[in-house]
Amino acid sequence: MEKKWVYLFEEVEGAEKHAGGTWDGVRGLLGGKGANLAEMMRIGVPVPPGFTVTTEACNAYLASGGKFPEELWEQEIAALKIIEEKTGKAFGDAANPLLVSCRSGAKFSMPGMMDTVLNIGLNDETAQGMVALTGDERFVYDAYRRLVQMFGSVVMGVPDDLFEEVITEARMKAGAETDAELDAQAWKEVTREFRSICRRQKGYDFPRDPFEQLRLATEAVFKSWNGKRAVDYRNAAGIAHDLGTAVSIVTMVFGNMGDDSATGVAMTRNGSTGERQIEGDYLTNAQGEDVVAGIRLTKDICELKKEMPAAYAEFDEVARRLENHYREMQDVEFTIEKNKLWMLQTRDGKRTAQAAVRIAVDMAEEGLISREDAVIRVTPEQVDFFLHPQFDRKAVAAAKASGGFLGRGLNVSPGAACGVVALDADLAEKWSKDGKDVIMVRPETKPDDVHGMLASKGILTSRGGRTSHAALVARQFGKPAVVGLSELMIDMNRRQIRIKDELIHEGDMISIDGNVGELYLGKLTTTVPDIRDPWLIKLLSWADEFKTLGVWTNADYPKDALRAREYGAEGIGLCRSEHMFFEPERLPYVLKMIMTDLPIERREALEAVLPFQREDFAGLFRAMDGLPVIIRLLDPPLHEFLPNHVSLRRDLSDIKIRLQHADSLEKIDELLQQFKEKEKLLKRADSLHEANPMLGMRGVRLGILVPEITTMQVRAIFEAACIVAKEGVEVYPEVMIPLTAHVNELKVQRQRLEEEARQVMTEKGRMIDYKFGTMIELPRAALTADQIAEYAEFFSYGTNDLTQTTYGISRDDAEAGFLIEYIEKGILPDNPFATIDEDGVGQLMKIGIEKGRSVRPDLECGICGEHGGDPASIAICHKLGLNYVSCSPFRVPVARLAAARAAIMEKRGNL
Ligand code: PEP
Ligand code: MG
């Protein structure tokens, strides 16, 4: 049987069968647009007759180096015949011409990245026929010039500017401000001029034969799959390069047939806030691209209700039907031709993070989807948005008071951003690579600007609406954006912008607020937003019902612990107790503790540190009342507490010089004393110096070398626990030993801990329920986890060190060096310090868990390395059967969602 390359819209069942019975397969075969046009027809939504050339045809064309596969063209012609019958028109028939559009459509939406040609079928003869039929010469020649313009630029490769110049000239000649004011004669001349531009530029004519037009347009769409902007977009959006695009050929319907015609785009819910209200723009008497191009001022869809009530009512009903059918917010294109509604496209609508959360929750509550679906639909990145900076309210007020507020455009993509002005995408990309924060400022953006948008912190345009290219792309990639700031004058020649009386040069700092659409001069202070969004709170409460992993937090201070708790943390998975040693008021004692050779002096120093530590721990226990708190004993190398070698040497030379100029015996004595102390410090610093401190005297090794530190920390923990328990706080301390490699290290430390803990509890007359455990951050510990578990009641995977020691690459140096190149070259699939290396580090974790639990079945296993807040790693942790992940307070909400998604995916067999 011959290969089927072409499916009429009504042949969706056939496509389904061919694609293995799944909707995903149909989308893969017919592209999102083709599949949805066919589906709309199936559910009775008014769609103009048409057919789709499959992605398989595109791939065959591209694979053969640009040849139509056998039978494709014949099948296109046969399908066209059927459309002719349906419409009662004929392609190329001067008396009653059929016109079609040729639209690209890949499996995944790539807005504006590939090509489309409208009004195919027009030439001098059919144009005459159309005039006779419609009696509207202006309309026909406007349509004709659009065909030549699109065909010229898309198919023939003529620069679009040349066409635009002709239109500008025509407007000037006619004294017209907008295209709408140009008459039939003007468009006729424009069309003629367009055709001669094609001829001059390319050396051949714009093809008059409608069939040739169709064939070449189909080919151009195929080729646009591999166009630079499409490739860039796929790279950024993570879309595979071998999917190919489908081509949908659709009967033209016209929104520019007078004041009872219109064209527009709309979302079935508000794409910025998620509210359940149709949001969109339209234009009366216009063709589709006028709306998206942002050249003419569009009208709010609400006005359509007044202007064309019957068509609006049908549109409203169709929008609801589509949403109910797809169970998703839809982004639709429609045309009203002489009061008759036609739907030209529907796809899942792009939305902001807030909208995504609200829509998912609302749809679950409306019964359209399940709560599990709602949790799956929201991505961890969207939750993360709620934790992103916003401008500080005071900074905004101050800027407004001092004239720093420059204007307000449309708030199309939320978030606040500051950066230097870059007026084109290449410069934005370059400056961003140089490490600058950039705001890309353009009159409007086009698909060619995407790389600049991705590199920028934010986007500002002077033109365009909510559904403009800039708005869609910014929202998709979570870039703050303000568009349509019409007072903004952009002078590309002088590379500057002007708004009100303010002149801003390229490279000057500005701030934009995508939440409210505002532009400010200079850099505004930013704050983290309030995440108490009611929809987010609800969604995360659902997530908590589904997740099996606990979500704990890494927190060293009570204020962080409180924040994390507010965000939903169920315990502290890591308190790095050494952070408290670095506090300036404690450092002198810590120094003394290291410097002295006398045990008594060391004890004194430690006794001075103890009250501080006790207070720190008490604060954490109070903040986490009723929840576990894991305190890790001191970890960093000792010499980190000492002043550095170079500065000590400098101080010594300094003292020597001052000695030469000392003019009294007292002064000399004083300086000599200082000299001795510094010299001692230098000797100690030198003796503690290690070539590779990361693999040196740190972690448990330090606790074994200076046991008094362990004792002091344990005392501080248990004294604090007894104090807060007396206050009525429920306290569950877990004491954790870092960097264990051998079980014997743990034996020594456990004995020391138990003695001290018992002593404190006896002194205080109170028993505290506690756990003793260890970090697993060295391969040896993972491999001997059964031995270690004899002495540890819990494991916490320190995947920062475990990755470093498994790979043998330095966590401090690698990311600034070769590692990034490795990732760019594809030698490593991901940064192993960001996402757990499942095959290596993950295996060690697995071995550790299995061996550990073989000895102690209730062994509590968690993770506290940076990976604990990374969604992909959280999924791995779920698979490994950890009890919890622990991450920074700001990642806690993200981790809750990621943990729930992992559990649901596993249940659905997709993990
Ligand atoms: C780790 O190594 O993963 C860890 C949490 O400890 P630190 O980052 O303090 O070395
Ligand atoms: Mg570590």
Tab-separated table of C-alpha atoms in Angstrom, residues 549-554 572-574 630 734 736 771 773-777 793-800 802 836 844-846 848-849 853 858-869 873 876-878 880-887:
chain	number	residue	atom	x	y	z
A	549	LEU	CA	9.686	11.869	50.828
A	550	GLY	CA	10.027	14.232	53.747
A	551	VAL	CA	11.253	17.732	52.984
A	552	TRP	CA	13.685	19.093	55.549
A	553	THR	CA	15.898	22.111	55.444
A	554	ASN	CA	19.520	23.108	55.781
A	572	ILE	CA	16.416	20.457	59.944
A	573	GLY	CA	18.514	18.061	57.909
A	574	LEU	CA	21.737	19.965	58.344
A	630	ILE	CA	20.224	17.432	62.876
A	734	GLU	CA	20.161	14.279	66.069
A	736	MET	CA	25.768	13.989	63.088
A	771	LYS	CA	19.798	10.023	67.644
A	773	GLY	CA	24.312	9.316	63.061
A	774	THR	CA	26.710	10.173	60.327
A	775	MET	CA	27.057	11.810	57.002
A	776	ILE	CA	27.844	9.524	54.119
A	777	GLU	CA	30.058	11.602	51.902
A	793	GLU	CA	20.961	5.473	63.674
A	794	PHE	CA	20.766	7.695	60.638
A	795	PHE	CA	22.637	8.462	57.439
A	796	SER	CA	22.646	11.786	55.683
A	797	TYR	CA	24.134	11.792	52.233
A	798	GLY	CA	26.535	14.680	51.776
A	799	THR	CA	26.409	14.548	48.031
A	800	ASN	CA	28.604	17.622	47.598
A	802	LEU	CA	30.373	12.397	47.749
A	836	ILE	CA	22.993	13.624	41.199
A	844	LEU	CA	26.953	4.452	45.902
A	845	MET	CA	23.906	5.886	47.627
A	846	LYS	CA	21.916	2.802	46.726
A	848	GLY	CA	24.825	2.526	51.245
A	849	ILE	CA	21.074	2.455	51.831
A	853	ARG	CA	19.179	-1.054	56.195
A	858	ASP	CA	14.627	1.455	60.409
A	859	LEU	CA	17.768	3.392	59.462
A	860	GLU	CA	16.734	6.974	58.659
A	861	CYS	CA	18.311	8.023	55.358
A	862	GLY	CA	18.328	11.529	53.960
A	863	ILE	CA	20.327	13.873	51.782
A	864	CYS	CA	21.697	17.271	52.720
A	865	GLY	CA	24.010	18.079	49.808
A	866	GLU	CA	22.938	20.819	47.370
A	867	HIS	CA	21.191	18.162	45.294
A	868	GLY	CA	18.472	17.970	47.937
A	869	GLY	CA	16.803	21.003	46.352
A	873	SER	CA	17.825	14.731	42.039
A	876	ILE	CA	16.336	10.026	42.130
A	877	CYS	CA	16.135	10.264	45.935
A	878	HIS	CA	12.527	9.125	45.769
A	880	LEU	CA	16.338	5.296	46.095
A	881	GLY	CA	13.893	5.200	48.982
A	882	LEU	CA	15.357	7.990	51.083
A	883	ASN	CA	13.244	9.197	53.988
A	884	TYR	CA	13.739	12.875	53.275
A	885	VAL	CA	15.599	15.487	51.276
A	886	SER	CA	17.049	18.537	52.974
A	887	CYS	CA	17.598	21.799	51.122
